[in-house]
Amino acid sequence: MNRSLQKTGKALCTLCALLLLHASYAQSDADAIMMNKKQLCNGFSYDHASWDHYWEGTRKRNNENLGTVTNQSIMYMGAYGITDKLNITATLPYIWTKASAGTLHPLNGLQDGSLFIKWIPVSHKFGEHKLRLFAMGGISTPLSNYAVDFLPMSIGLGSTNLTARGMVDYNWNRFTVTGAASFIWRSNVTLDKDAYYDTQAHLTNEVKMPHATQYQLRTGYRGKYLIAEALLTRQTTLGGFDITRNNSPFPSNRFNSTNIGLYLKYTLKPFTNLSLQGGGNYTVAGRNVGQTKAFNLGVFYAFYTGKK
Amino acid sequence: MKKFLSLCIAAGLVLLVSSCSKEIVERTDNTPALNPARPDLNAGTWKPVLLTGPAEFPVAAPLATSNPDYIAQINEIKSWQADLTTAEKRLVKYWSAGAVLRWNEIMRELVAKHNLPPYQNSDGTYPIPNANNPLAYPLFPFSNPPYAARAYAYVSAAQYDALVAAWYYKKLYNRPAPYKVDTTLKVMVPKTDLPSYPSEDAVVAGAAVETLKLLFPGDQEYIQQKAEEQKRAKIISGACVRSDIEAGEALGKAVAQKFVTRARNDRAGAAVGSQPMWTQLETTAQGKGETPWYSLEFPRRPPMLPVFGKVRGFLIDSLGVIALRPGPPPSTGSEQMKKDAAEVREMAKNFSREHQRMVDVWADGVGTYTPAGHWNAIAAEDFIQQNYSEVRWARNMALLNMSQMDAAIVCWDIKYFYFNPRPSQMDPVVKTLTGVPNFPAYVSGHATFSRAAATILGHIIPARAAQYETWAQEAGMSRFFAGIHYRTDCEGGLQVGKNVGNFAVQRALTDGAE
């Protein structure tokens, strides 16, 4: 490690300490894949998520006045290596929502952009075994003035989120296990209307959003060209209330979910700048969320912005 | 590199600081103690709504202030005040903002809590809430807009009549407030020359408790707790002694009983209708060559309160209701209807964020305090600025809410007389920015409620009349922007609302308070 990198490390620690106190939350970027110094990888992914059953509190139901609710998004994603051990990532999604039944108007718009810093403070090799610790922090915030109180058609929840995430990545040959824990601090959100009822009346347009945690376990194969991982993700809202019987969801509901998923990434052998990404997700348990089936496809281009 | 990091750190710090203010101060949290500009000492002569006169219900003469029993009651205040908890101080602050204000807020809260359409039975029919079993699902009531408007009217009118009687007895017996009798007594609210027997706060609480027993029978624990807290807060504050409270509560309850009896017989209980009646609405419309309304919900939900138009209003009698019916909407088969439908379709396709904001602000749909409640909120926040006496607060709220109940009656009469479809029924391409209400389109309820409210409130506070009018137009037209109404429905509703509001203005001009 050279001198300038040491300095960087110190400065970052200060930042991490801040983010750990008040942390942020981004769309994905929970993986243990790093760009090399001066390497930029960017591209687009298409996401498709739909559900026809949901949990109203803990009660599972369907709704003939919604049918199947579908969210689609096209997201720009970029990751850049400031150093081999310090990356920044950015996402920028455009979202479309629609319901197959009922009269609710489909909506679309630019949702929440995110910016994350990913840092490896500790990295150890024990023969064939490799263990790395990651510290991550980031922010996501709405990039358009979308309406948040028209769920499930609203394109987002409207809060600015700060995420702090710690991650351990273990690697043996091509086999990996990764565990991550995140705390997501969420700002209050503003409604168009100037009063609302959650479990009591509120004479204000401001809604206090409960914070959240996210735990994720990933395991699988991480080769030079192919990455294939299975995912288990548990998201818990620290507070919030259940959707009242036969009512619409509300931004400060207690949204909890357990998802299983698959993540695939393939770098083209003859043309290693290009990689393809795909994956799927399924909600196996939830509270106040849809039982979502989701898949995504992406194409990414990586290159060096200067001398290695 | 360094620059970038310092930037990040700076951004992080800014966020940290700006983000720490999660605590929310709501609009009436810090309302100052009510300190009326005028005591309205002659309010005992104002015209009541139902009472035959202010002395219809007797209130016994109070104890003399020299009586040892009275002195014991002053000592009760002193012993409370000797050891006050933070919670007690908070109660005093909360209730000192005004009894009518706080009960109005509680009422709106109950409406919002209960404004949830029942979930269907497994056979696709819908259960109907049962007043005799209010805590079983579906909870009683389903406080939809007509139910809510009626509830606001009964509570407000009962409070008003009870306060007219209270003012009559205050003047008659002229027993001063405890701090005038014992000048050493600490008082935590603004002092007033108004006699304290019977207590106006307890009158308002008694009237509220008694009427809300009927309207929200499943929320008794909450309502009683609020009333107990209010009475305690008034004694703690030194505003009145226990016998002021007891006489006031008894008077409020007695007056409210008269309103409860009326409510039991105002035909609202039959407003739900029955299957043969719902079918007949369809066949009647078909007989006129019109496409009848049907529910856009799945499973199809019976129309909301089709017989609410027959409820006995406070301002307009049944013939008056019929006289306020406008002419028919464009026939469902006409060219005009095609043009109107195309306009809605175009609107739904090309809405702006500003349209959406107006729709959201005025939607007042499921889980909210309804349009009438929205106008109560507007009124309450403006009345705070006016420093009204409690009796004038109640009078103005009663005028507003009687206009809202009668607006519901007149509007529902029109809706079920014409029974015409929503835009999305005529053209499934039309998608909506809020839920489609489960009743016929013509005329818009929101437009009717809002213009009626704006009309009476503009009379009460002329300086705000232009603002109310703007809001009424916005509220009414927001339903067209949302894709759930034709323009004709909104414009028609605005006109009907004006007519209904004028009945309230007529009453205001003749009730002796102006």
mmCIF file of N, CA, C and O in Angstrom, chain A residues 7-8 11 18 22 61 64-65 82 102-105 107 139 145-147 149-150 162 185-188 192-195 197 200-204 206-209 211 244-247, chain B residues 1-2 5 9 15-16 19-24 26-28 105 108-109 112-113 116-119 137 296-299 301 348 351 353 356-357 360-361 366-367 369 431-434 436:
data_model
loop_
_atom_site.group_PDB
_atom_site.id
_atom_site.type_symbol
_atom_site.label_atom_id
_atom_site.label_comp_id
_atom_site.label_asym_id
_atom_site.label_seq_id
_atom_site.Cartn_x
_atom_site.Cartn_y
_atom_site.Cartn_z
ATOM 1 N N LYS A 7 -3.625 7.353 3.146
ATOM 2 C CA LYS A 7 -4.401 8.563 3.442
ATOM 3 C C LYS A 7 -5.873 8.339 3.105
ATOM 4 O O LYS A 7 -6.772 8.672 3.856
ATOM 5 N N THR A 8 -6.067 7.760 1.909
ATOM 6 C CA THR A 8 -7.424 7.468 1.463
ATOM 7 C C THR A 8 -8.151 6.631 2.512
ATOM 8 O O THR A 8 -9.285 6.913 2.878
ATOM 9 N N ALA A 11 -9.306 8.720 5.484
ATOM 10 C CA ALA A 11 -10.434 9.587 5.165
ATOM 11 C C ALA A 11 -11.713 8.767 5.047
ATOM 12 O O ALA A 11 -12.768 9.157 5.529
ATOM 13 N N LEU A 18 -19.563 7.771 9.738
ATOM 14 C CA LEU A 18 -20.782 8.548 9.549
ATOM 15 C C LEU A 18 -21.897 7.674 9.001
ATOM 16 O O LEU A 18 -23.012 7.670 9.488
ATOM 17 N N HIS A 22 -25.761 6.696 10.310
ATOM 18 C CA HIS A 22 -26.952 7.005 9.512
ATOM 19 C C HIS A 22 -26.709 6.466 8.113
ATOM 20 O O HIS A 22 -26.093 7.122 7.288
ATOM 21 N N ARG A 61 -53.732 -12.798 0.595
ATOM 22 C CA ARG A 61 -54.950 -12.642 -0.202
ATOM 23 C C ARG A 61 -54.602 -12.279 -1.641
ATOM 24 O O ARG A 61 -53.466 -11.942 -1.959
ATOM 25 N N GLU A 64 -59.132 -8.960 -6.761
ATOM 26 C CA GLU A 64 -59.676 -8.951 -8.128
ATOM 27 C C GLU A 64 -59.711 -7.541 -8.716
ATOM 28 O O GLU A 64 -59.929 -7.374 -9.912
ATOM 29 N N ASN A 65 -59.517 -6.541 -7.861
ATOM 30 C CA ASN A 65 -59.502 -5.179 -8.371
ATOM 31 C C ASN A 65 -58.099 -4.704 -8.755
ATOM 32 O O ASN A 65 -57.922 -3.554 -9.154
ATOM 33 N N ILE A 82 -11.818 2.984 -7.891
ATOM 34 C CA ILE A 82 -10.913 4.084 -7.527
ATOM 35 C C ILE A 82 -9.554 3.465 -7.220
ATOM 36 O O ILE A 82 -8.522 3.941 -7.660
ATOM 37 N N GLY A 102 -59.042 -3.940 -12.629
ATOM 38 C CA GLY A 102 -59.424 -2.717 -11.934
ATOM 39 C C GLY A 102 -59.163 -1.498 -12.793
ATOM 40 O O GLY A 102 -58.829 -1.607 -13.976
ATOM 41 N N THR A 103 -59.316 -0.315 -12.190
ATOM 42 C CA THR A 103 -59.224 0.910 -12.988
ATOM 43 C C THR A 103 -57.981 1.735 -12.682
ATOM 44 O O THR A 103 -57.782 2.777 -13.289
ATOM 45 N N LEU A 104 -57.158 1.315 -11.717
ATOM 46 C CA LEU A 104 -56.061 2.200 -11.295
ATOM 47 C C LEU A 104 -55.085 2.482 -12.436
ATOM 48 O O LEU A 104 -54.672 1.583 -13.165
ATOM 49 N N HIS A 105 -54.734 3.736 -12.532
ATOM 50 C CA HIS A 105 -53.927 4.228 -13.639
ATOM 51 C C HIS A 105 -52.486 3.726 -13.530
ATOM 52 O O HIS A 105 -51.884 3.842 -12.470
ATOM 53 N N LEU A 107 -48.512 3.981 -13.798
ATOM 54 C CA LEU A 107 -47.634 5.150 -13.639
ATOM 55 C C LEU A 107 -46.222 4.787 -14.076
ATOM 56 O O LEU A 107 -45.870 3.603 -14.123
ATOM 57 N N ILE A 139 -26.145 6.136 -0.526
ATOM 58 C CA ILE A 139 -27.355 6.942 -0.425
ATOM 59 C C ILE A 139 -28.246 6.635 -1.617
ATOM 60 O O ILE A 139 -27.751 6.369 -2.719
ATOM 61 N N ASN A 145 -40.293 13.957 -8.682
ATOM 62 C CA ASN A 145 -41.271 14.277 -7.650
ATOM 63 C C ASN A 145 -42.499 13.384 -7.821
ATOM 64 O O ASN A 145 -43.593 13.832 -8.087
ATOM 65 N N TYR A 146 -42.296 12.083 -7.666
ATOM 66 C CA TYR A 146 -43.434 11.178 -7.863
ATOM 67 C C TYR A 146 -44.338 11.140 -6.633
ATOM 68 O O TYR A 146 -43.908 11.448 -5.520
ATOM 69 N N ALA A 147 -45.604 10.757 -6.845
ATOM 70 C CA ALA A 147 -46.570 10.680 -5.747
ATOM 71 C C ALA A 147 -46.367 9.360 -5.007
ATOM 72 O O ALA A 147 -46.287 8.308 -5.628
ATOM 73 N N ASP A 149 -48.377 8.326 -2.305
ATOM 74 C CA ASP A 149 -49.553 7.762 -1.626
ATOM 75 C C ASP A 149 -50.568 7.201 -2.619
ATOM 76 O O ASP A 149 -51.754 7.410 -2.478
ATOM 77 N N PHE A 150 -50.077 6.497 -3.615
ATOM 78 C CA PHE A 150 -50.967 5.837 -4.571
ATOM 79 C C PHE A 150 -50.460 4.404 -4.747
ATOM 80 O O PHE A 150 -50.316 3.904 -5.851
ATOM 81 N N LEU A 162 -30.169 6.125 3.674
ATOM 82 C CA LEU A 162 -28.726 5.966 3.880
ATOM 83 C C LEU A 162 -28.491 4.537 4.348
ATOM 84 O O LEU A 162 -29.150 4.089 5.286
ATOM 85 N N TRP A 185 -31.331 3.576 6.978
ATOM 86 C CA TRP A 185 -31.953 4.720 7.642
ATOM 87 C C TRP A 185 -32.813 5.443 6.604
ATOM 88 O O TRP A 185 -32.345 5.759 5.519
ATOM 89 N N ARG A 186 -34.086 5.668 6.950
ATOM 90 C CA ARG A 186 -35.000 6.257 5.956
ATOM 91 C C ARG A 186 -35.538 7.607 6.431
ATOM 92 O O ARG A 186 -36.016 7.733 7.562
ATOM 93 N N SER A 187 -35.482 8.569 5.565
ATOM 94 C CA SER A 187 -35.986 9.905 5.915
ATOM 95 C C SER A 187 -37.516 9.914 5.906
ATOM 96 O O SER A 187 -38.142 9.029 5.344
ATOM 97 N N ASN A 188 -38.099 10.921 6.527
ATOM 98 C CA ASN A 188 -39.545 11.118 6.441
ATOM 99 C C ASN A 188 -39.935 11.355 4.985
ATOM 100 O O ASN A 188 -39.125 11.816 4.187
ATOM 101 N N ASP A 192 -48.921 14.257 -0.836
ATOM 102 C CA ASP A 192 -49.635 15.377 -1.454
ATOM 103 C C ASP A 192 -50.714 15.885 -0.503
ATOM 104 O O ASP A 192 -50.949 17.081 -0.378
ATOM 105 N N LYS A 193 -51.405 14.947 0.149
ATOM 106 C CA LYS A 193 -52.506 15.340 1.035
ATOM 107 C C LYS A 193 -51.956 15.799 2.378
ATOM 108 O O LYS A 193 -50.832 15.449 2.735
ATOM 109 N N ASP A 194 -52.747 16.564 3.127
ATOM 110 C CA ASP A 194 -52.182 17.187 4.318
ATOM 111 C C ASP A 194 -52.667 16.540 5.617
ATOM 112 O O ASP A 194 -52.545 17.130 6.683
ATOM 113 N N ALA A 195 -53.232 15.347 5.525
ATOM 114 C CA ALA A 195 -53.609 14.602 6.726
ATOM 115 C C ALA A 195 -53.719 13.134 6.347
ATOM 116 O O ALA A 195 -53.989 12.819 5.189
ATOM 117 N N TYR A 197 -54.258 8.835 8.180
ATOM 118 C CA TYR A 197 -54.498 7.967 9.333
ATOM 119 C C TYR A 197 -53.659 6.717 9.149
ATOM 120 O O TYR A 197 -53.734 6.062 8.107
ATOM 121 N N GLN A 200 -53.489 6.073 13.919
ATOM 122 C CA GLN A 200 -54.130 7.222 14.554
ATOM 123 C C GLN A 200 -54.126 8.356 13.528
ATOM 124 O O GLN A 200 -53.500 8.244 12.478
ATOM 125 N N ALA A 201 -54.851 9.428 13.844
ATOM 126 C CA ALA A 201 -54.936 10.537 12.901
ATOM 127 C C ALA A 201 -53.662 11.367 12.959
ATOM 128 O O ALA A 201 -53.075 11.533 14.028
ATOM 129 N N HIS A 202 -53.250 11.888 11.805
ATOM 130 C CA HIS A 202 -52.107 12.792 11.742
ATOM 131 C C HIS A 202 -52.487 14.014 10.929
ATOM 132 O O HIS A 202 -52.878 13.886 9.776
ATOM 133 N N LEU A 203 -52.355 15.192 11.525
ATOM 134 C CA LEU A 203 -52.662 16.428 10.811
ATOM 135 C C LEU A 203 -51.373 17.029 10.273
ATOM 136 O O LEU A 203 -50.884 18.044 10.752
ATOM 137 N N THR A 204 -50.812 16.364 9.298
ATOM 138 C CA THR A 204 -49.569 16.791 8.666
ATOM 139 C C THR A 204 -49.440 16.018 7.364
ATOM 140 O O THR A 204 -50.091 14.985 7.188
ATOM 141 N N GLU A 206 -46.464 14.994 6.501
ATOM 142 C CA GLU A 206 -45.179 14.329 6.673
ATOM 143 C C GLU A 206 -45.382 12.975 7.349
ATOM 144 O O GLU A 206 -46.110 12.869 8.334
ATOM 145 N N VAL A 207 -44.726 11.975 6.811
ATOM 146 C CA VAL A 207 -44.855 10.620 7.361
ATOM 147 C C VAL A 207 -43.495 10.156 7.859
ATOM 148 O O VAL A 207 -42.495 10.236 7.138
ATOM 149 N N LYS A 208 -43.485 9.686 9.087
ATOM 150 C CA LYS A 208 -42.236 9.169 9.650
ATOM 151 C C LYS A 208 -42.045 7.748 9.141
ATOM 152 O O LYS A 208 -42.890 6.891 9.331
ATOM 153 N N MET A 209 -40.923 7.529 8.462
ATOM 154 C CA MET A 209 -40.668 6.205 7.903
ATOM 155 C C MET A 209 -39.825 5.391 8.864
ATOM 156 O O MET A 209 -38.767 5.847 9.309
ATOM 157 N N HIS A 211 -37.108 2.701 10.023
ATOM 158 C CA HIS A 211 -35.858 2.249 9.423
ATOM 159 C C HIS A 211 -35.975 0.763 9.084
ATOM 160 O O HIS A 211 -36.990 0.140 9.368
ATOM 161 N N THR A 244 -54.366 -1.937 6.851
ATOM 162 C CA THR A 244 -55.657 -2.237 7.474
ATOM 163 C C THR A 244 -56.502 -3.053 6.507
ATOM 164 O O THR A 244 -56.293 -3.001 5.290
ATOM 165 N N ARG A 245 -57.458 -3.777 7.066
ATOM 166 C CA ARG A 245 -58.236 -4.728 6.286
ATOM 167 C C ARG A 245 -58.871 -4.050 5.070
ATOM 168 O O ARG A 245 -59.579 -3.054 5.227
ATOM 169 N N ASN A 246 -58.580 -4.586 3.911
ATOM 170 C CA ASN A 246 -59.171 -4.129 2.653
ATOM 171 C C ASN A 246 -58.820 -2.683 2.298
ATOM 172 O O ASN A 246 -59.575 -2.007 1.611
ATOM 173 N N ASN A 247 -57.684 -2.221 2.790
ATOM 174 C CA ASN A 247 -57.211 -0.867 2.478
ATOM 175 C C ASN A 247 -55.999 -0.984 1.549
ATOM 176 O O ASN A 247 -55.490 -2.075 1.310
ATOM 177 N N MET B 1 -8.788 13.109 -6.112
ATOM 178 C CA MET B 1 -9.068 12.034 -5.159
ATOM 179 C C MET B 1 -9.441 12.602 -3.789
ATOM 180 O O MET B 1 -10.497 12.325 -3.228
ATOM 181 N N LYS B 2 -8.542 13.431 -3.270
ATOM 182 C CA LYS B 2 -8.779 14.056 -1.968
ATOM 183 C C LYS B 2 -10.043 14.908 -2.010
ATOM 184 O O LYS B 2 -10.877 14.880 -1.122
ATOM 185 N N LEU B 5 -13.153 12.904 -1.931
ATOM 186 C CA LEU B 5 -13.469 12.375 -0.609
ATOM 187 C C LEU B 5 -14.004 13.465 0.320
ATOM 188 O O LEU B 5 -14.982 13.254 1.036
ATOM 189 N N ILE B 9 -17.576 13.505 2.175
ATOM 190 C CA ILE B 9 -17.719 13.686 3.621
ATOM 191 C C ILE B 9 -18.628 14.880 3.906
ATOM 192 O O ILE B 9 -19.520 14.808 4.742
ATOM 193 N N LEU B 15 -26.230 15.696 4.975
ATOM 194 C CA LEU B 15 -27.349 14.766 5.061
ATOM 195 C C LEU B 15 -27.640 14.402 6.504
ATOM 196 O O LEU B 15 -28.783 14.341 6.939
ATOM 197 N N LEU B 16 -26.555 14.144 7.237
ATOM 198 C CA LEU B 16 -26.669 13.734 8.628
ATOM 199 C C LEU B 16 -27.445 14.774 9.422
ATOM 200 O O LEU B 16 -28.392 14.476 10.131
ATOM 201 N N SER B 19 -31.030 15.239 8.223
ATOM 202 C CA SER B 19 -31.851 14.052 8.369
ATOM 203 C C SER B 19 -32.262 13.782 9.797
ATOM 204 O O SER B 19 -33.150 13.003 10.051
ATOM 205 N N CYS B 20 -31.610 14.399 10.746
ATOM 206 C CA CYS B 20 -31.874 14.061 12.133
ATOM 207 C C CYS B 20 -33.243 14.529 12.609
ATOM 208 O O CYS B 20 -33.731 14.091 13.634
ATOM 209 N N SER B 21 -33.877 15.450 11.851
ATOM 210 C CA SER B 21 -35.167 15.975 12.291
ATOM 211 C C SER B 21 -36.295 15.056 11.864
ATOM 212 O O SER B 21 -37.063 15.374 10.989
ATOM 213 N N LYS B 22 -36.358 13.870 12.471
ATOM 214 C CA LYS B 22 -37.431 12.938 12.124
ATOM 215 C C LYS B 22 -38.736 13.300 12.839
ATOM 216 O O LYS B 22 -39.800 12.894 12.418
ATOM 217 N N GLU B 23 -38.628 14.033 13.953
ATOM 218 C CA GLU B 23 -39.835 14.336 14.727
ATOM 219 C C GLU B 23 -40.756 15.269 13.942
ATOM 220 O O GLU B 23 -40.303 16.225 13.323
ATOM 221 N N ILE B 24 -42.030 14.973 13.973
ATOM 222 C CA ILE B 24 -42.984 15.736 13.182
ATOM 223 C C ILE B 24 -43.879 16.544 14.120
ATOM 224 O O ILE B 24 -44.416 16.005 15.080
ATOM 225 N N GLU B 26 -47.316 18.335 14.261
ATOM 226 C CA GLU B 26 -48.546 18.406 13.477
ATOM 227 C C GLU B 26 -49.193 19.784 13.644
ATOM 228 O O GLU B 26 -48.860 20.526 14.565
ATOM 229 N N ARG B 27 -50.123 20.073 12.728
ATOM 230 C CA ARG B 27 -50.566 21.464 12.603
ATOM 231 C C ARG B 27 -51.248 22.028 13.849
ATOM 232 O O ARG B 27 -51.177 23.218 14.097
ATOM 233 N N THR B 28 -51.937 21.201 14.617
ATOM 234 C CA THR B 28 -52.616 21.774 15.784
ATOM 235 C C THR B 28 -51.981 21.323 17.101
ATOM 236 O O THR B 28 -52.565 21.486 18.160
ATOM 237 N N GLU B 105 -61.608 17.081 16.084
ATOM 238 C CA GLU B 105 -60.468 16.278 15.628
ATOM 239 C C GLU B 105 -60.654 14.803 15.969
ATOM 240 O O GLU B 105 -60.338 13.924 15.164
ATOM 241 N N ARG B 108 -63.068 13.316 13.548
ATOM 242 C CA ARG B 108 -62.441 13.065 12.242
ATOM 243 C C ARG B 108 -61.569 11.831 12.298
ATOM 244 O O ARG B 108 -61.480 11.065 11.335
ATOM 245 N N GLU B 109 -60.901 11.646 13.419
ATOM 246 C CA GLU B 109 -60.058 10.460 13.578
ATOM 247 C C GLU B 109 -60.910 9.188 13.524
ATOM 248 O O GLU B 109 -60.555 8.212 12.860
ATOM 249 N N ALA B 112 -61.989 8.511 9.941
ATOM 250 C CA ALA B 112 -60.896 7.965 9.117
ATOM 251 C C ALA B 112 -60.646 6.503 9.461
ATOM 252 O O ALA B 112 -60.446 5.661 8.584
ATOM 253 N N LYS B 113 -60.684 6.193 10.756
ATOM 254 C CA LYS B 113 -60.445 4.818 11.193
ATOM 255 C C LYS B 113 -61.477 3.862 10.600
ATOM 256 O O LYS B 113 -61.146 2.737 10.234
ATOM 257 N N LEU B 116 -63.627 2.271 5.815
ATOM 258 C CA LEU B 116 -63.060 1.134 5.090
ATOM 259 C C LEU B 116 -64.179 0.231 4.590
ATOM 260 O O LEU B 116 -64.911 -0.343 5.389
ATOM 261 N N PRO B 117 -64.308 0.099 3.263
ATOM 262 C CA PRO B 117 -65.356 -0.777 2.741
ATOM 263 C C PRO B 117 -65.083 -2.233 3.133
ATOM 264 O O PRO B 117 -63.946 -2.682 3.052
ATOM 265 N N PRO B 118 -66.118 -2.949 3.575
ATOM 266 C CA PRO B 118 -65.905 -4.337 4.017
ATOM 267 C C PRO B 118 -65.382 -5.234 2.894
ATOM 268 O O PRO B 118 -65.697 -5.042 1.723
ATOM 269 N N TYR B 119 -64.600 -6.194 3.303
ATOM 270 C CA TYR B 119 -64.107 -7.238 2.397
ATOM 271 C C TYR B 119 -65.255 -8.208 2.110
ATOM 272 O O TYR B 119 -66.099 -8.442 2.964
ATOM 273 N N TYR B 137 -65.972 -8.257 12.636
ATOM 274 C CA TYR B 137 -65.773 -7.824 11.248
ATOM 275 C C TYR B 137 -67.027 -8.095 10.440
ATOM 276 O O TYR B 137 -67.593 -9.163 10.555
ATOM 277 N N LEU B 296 -67.986 -1.105 -10.412
ATOM 278 C CA LEU B 296 -66.763 -1.484 -11.124
ATOM 279 C C LEU B 296 -65.853 -2.342 -10.240
ATOM 280 O O LEU B 296 -64.750 -2.688 -10.635
ATOM 281 N N GLU B 297 -66.341 -2.669 -9.050
ATOM 282 C CA GLU B 297 -65.535 -3.522 -8.168
ATOM 283 C C GLU B 297 -65.804 -4.992 -8.459
ATOM 284 O O GLU B 297 -66.866 -5.359 -8.946
ATOM 285 N N PHE B 298 -64.812 -5.802 -8.147
ATOM 286 C CA PHE B 298 -64.968 -7.252 -8.230
ATOM 287 C C PHE B 298 -64.743 -7.853 -6.864
ATOM 288 O O PHE B 298 -63.717 -7.570 -6.262
ATOM 289 N N PRO B 299 -65.663 -8.710 -6.376
ATOM 290 C CA PRO B 299 -66.998 -8.910 -6.940
ATOM 291 C C PRO B 299 -67.808 -7.612 -6.888
ATOM 292 O O PRO B 299 -67.500 -6.729 -6.118
ATOM 293 N N ARG B 301 -69.999 -4.785 -5.962
ATOM 294 C CA ARG B 301 -70.451 -4.375 -4.634
ATOM 295 C C ARG B 301 -71.786 -3.634 -4.773
ATOM 296 O O ARG B 301 -71.953 -2.844 -5.716
ATOM 297 N N ALA B 348 -57.379 11.536 -18.816
ATOM 298 C CA ALA B 348 -56.701 10.425 -18.135
ATOM 299 C C ALA B 348 -55.374 10.089 -18.807
ATOM 300 O O ALA B 348 -54.454 9.604 -18.167
ATOM 301 N N PHE B 351 -52.527 13.587 -18.094
ATOM 302 C CA PHE B 351 -52.530 14.326 -16.828
ATOM 303 C C PHE B 351 -51.112 14.768 -16.494
ATOM 304 O O PHE B 351 -50.132 14.144 -16.905
ATOM 305 N N ARG B 353 -48.352 16.181 -13.280
ATOM 306 C CA ARG B 353 -48.104 15.949 -11.848
ATOM 307 C C ARG B 353 -48.975 16.882 -11.010
ATOM 308 O O ARG B 353 -49.421 16.515 -9.915
ATOM 309 N N GLN B 356 -52.276 15.415 -10.690
ATOM 310 C CA GLN B 356 -52.209 14.321 -9.726
ATOM 311 C C GLN B 356 -52.178 14.857 -8.292
ATOM 312 O O GLN B 356 -52.811 14.298 -7.396
ATOM 313 N N ARG B 357 -51.456 15.948 -8.092
ATOM 314 C CA ARG B 357 -51.409 16.552 -6.752
ATOM 315 C C ARG B 357 -52.820 16.970 -6.302
ATOM 316 O O ARG B 357 -53.235 16.665 -5.188
ATOM 317 N N ASP B 360 -54.824 13.953 -5.373
ATOM 318 C CA ASP B 360 -54.414 13.379 -4.082
ATOM 319 C C ASP B 360 -54.865 14.242 -2.896
ATOM 320 O O ASP B 360 -55.315 13.717 -1.881
ATOM 321 N N VAL B 361 -54.714 15.549 -3.055
ATOM 322 C CA VAL B 361 -55.069 16.447 -1.956
ATOM 323 C C VAL B 361 -56.557 16.310 -1.612
ATOM 324 O O VAL B 361 -56.936 16.272 -0.453
ATOM 325 N N VAL B 366 -60.911 6.151 0.784
ATOM 326 C CA VAL B 366 -60.837 5.098 1.797
ATOM 327 C C VAL B 366 -59.772 5.445 2.847
ATOM 328 O O VAL B 366 -58.677 5.884 2.511
ATOM 329 N N GLY B 367 -60.138 5.260 4.118
ATOM 330 C CA GLY B 367 -59.174 5.467 5.197
ATOM 331 C C GLY B 367 -58.912 6.924 5.548
ATOM 332 O O GLY B 367 -57.979 7.214 6.284
ATOM 333 N N TYR B 369 -60.793 11.038 6.452
ATOM 334 C CA TYR B 369 -61.957 11.597 7.152
ATOM 335 C C TYR B 369 -63.027 12.114 6.186
ATOM 336 O O TYR B 369 -63.933 12.802 6.606
ATOM 337 N N LYS B 431 -58.479 4.913 -17.237
ATOM 338 C CA LYS B 431 -57.865 4.512 -15.970
ATOM 339 C C LYS B 431 -57.859 5.714 -15.041
ATOM 340 O O LYS B 431 -57.814 6.868 -15.495
ATOM 341 N N THR B 432 -57.894 5.454 -13.744
ATOM 342 C CA THR B 432 -58.170 6.528 -12.795
ATOM 343 C C THR B 432 -57.017 6.766 -11.826
ATOM 344 O O THR B 432 -56.294 5.838 -11.465
ATOM 345 N N LEU B 433 -56.876 8.021 -11.393
ATOM 346 C CA LEU B 433 -55.783 8.395 -10.484
ATOM 347 C C LEU B 433 -56.164 8.238 -9.021
ATOM 348 O O LEU B 433 -55.394 8.552 -8.125
ATOM 349 N N THR B 434 -57.379 7.762 -8.787
ATOM 350 C CA THR B 434 -57.799 7.422 -7.430
ATOM 351 C C THR B 434 -58.863 6.339 -7.594
ATOM 352 O O THR B 434 -59.290 6.057 -8.714
ATOM 353 N N VAL B 436 -62.301 4.360 -7.890
ATOM 354 C CA VAL B 436 -63.612 4.786 -8.388
ATOM 355 C C VAL B 436 -64.638 4.546 -7.275
ATOM 356 O O VAL B 436 -64.804 3.421 -6.825
#
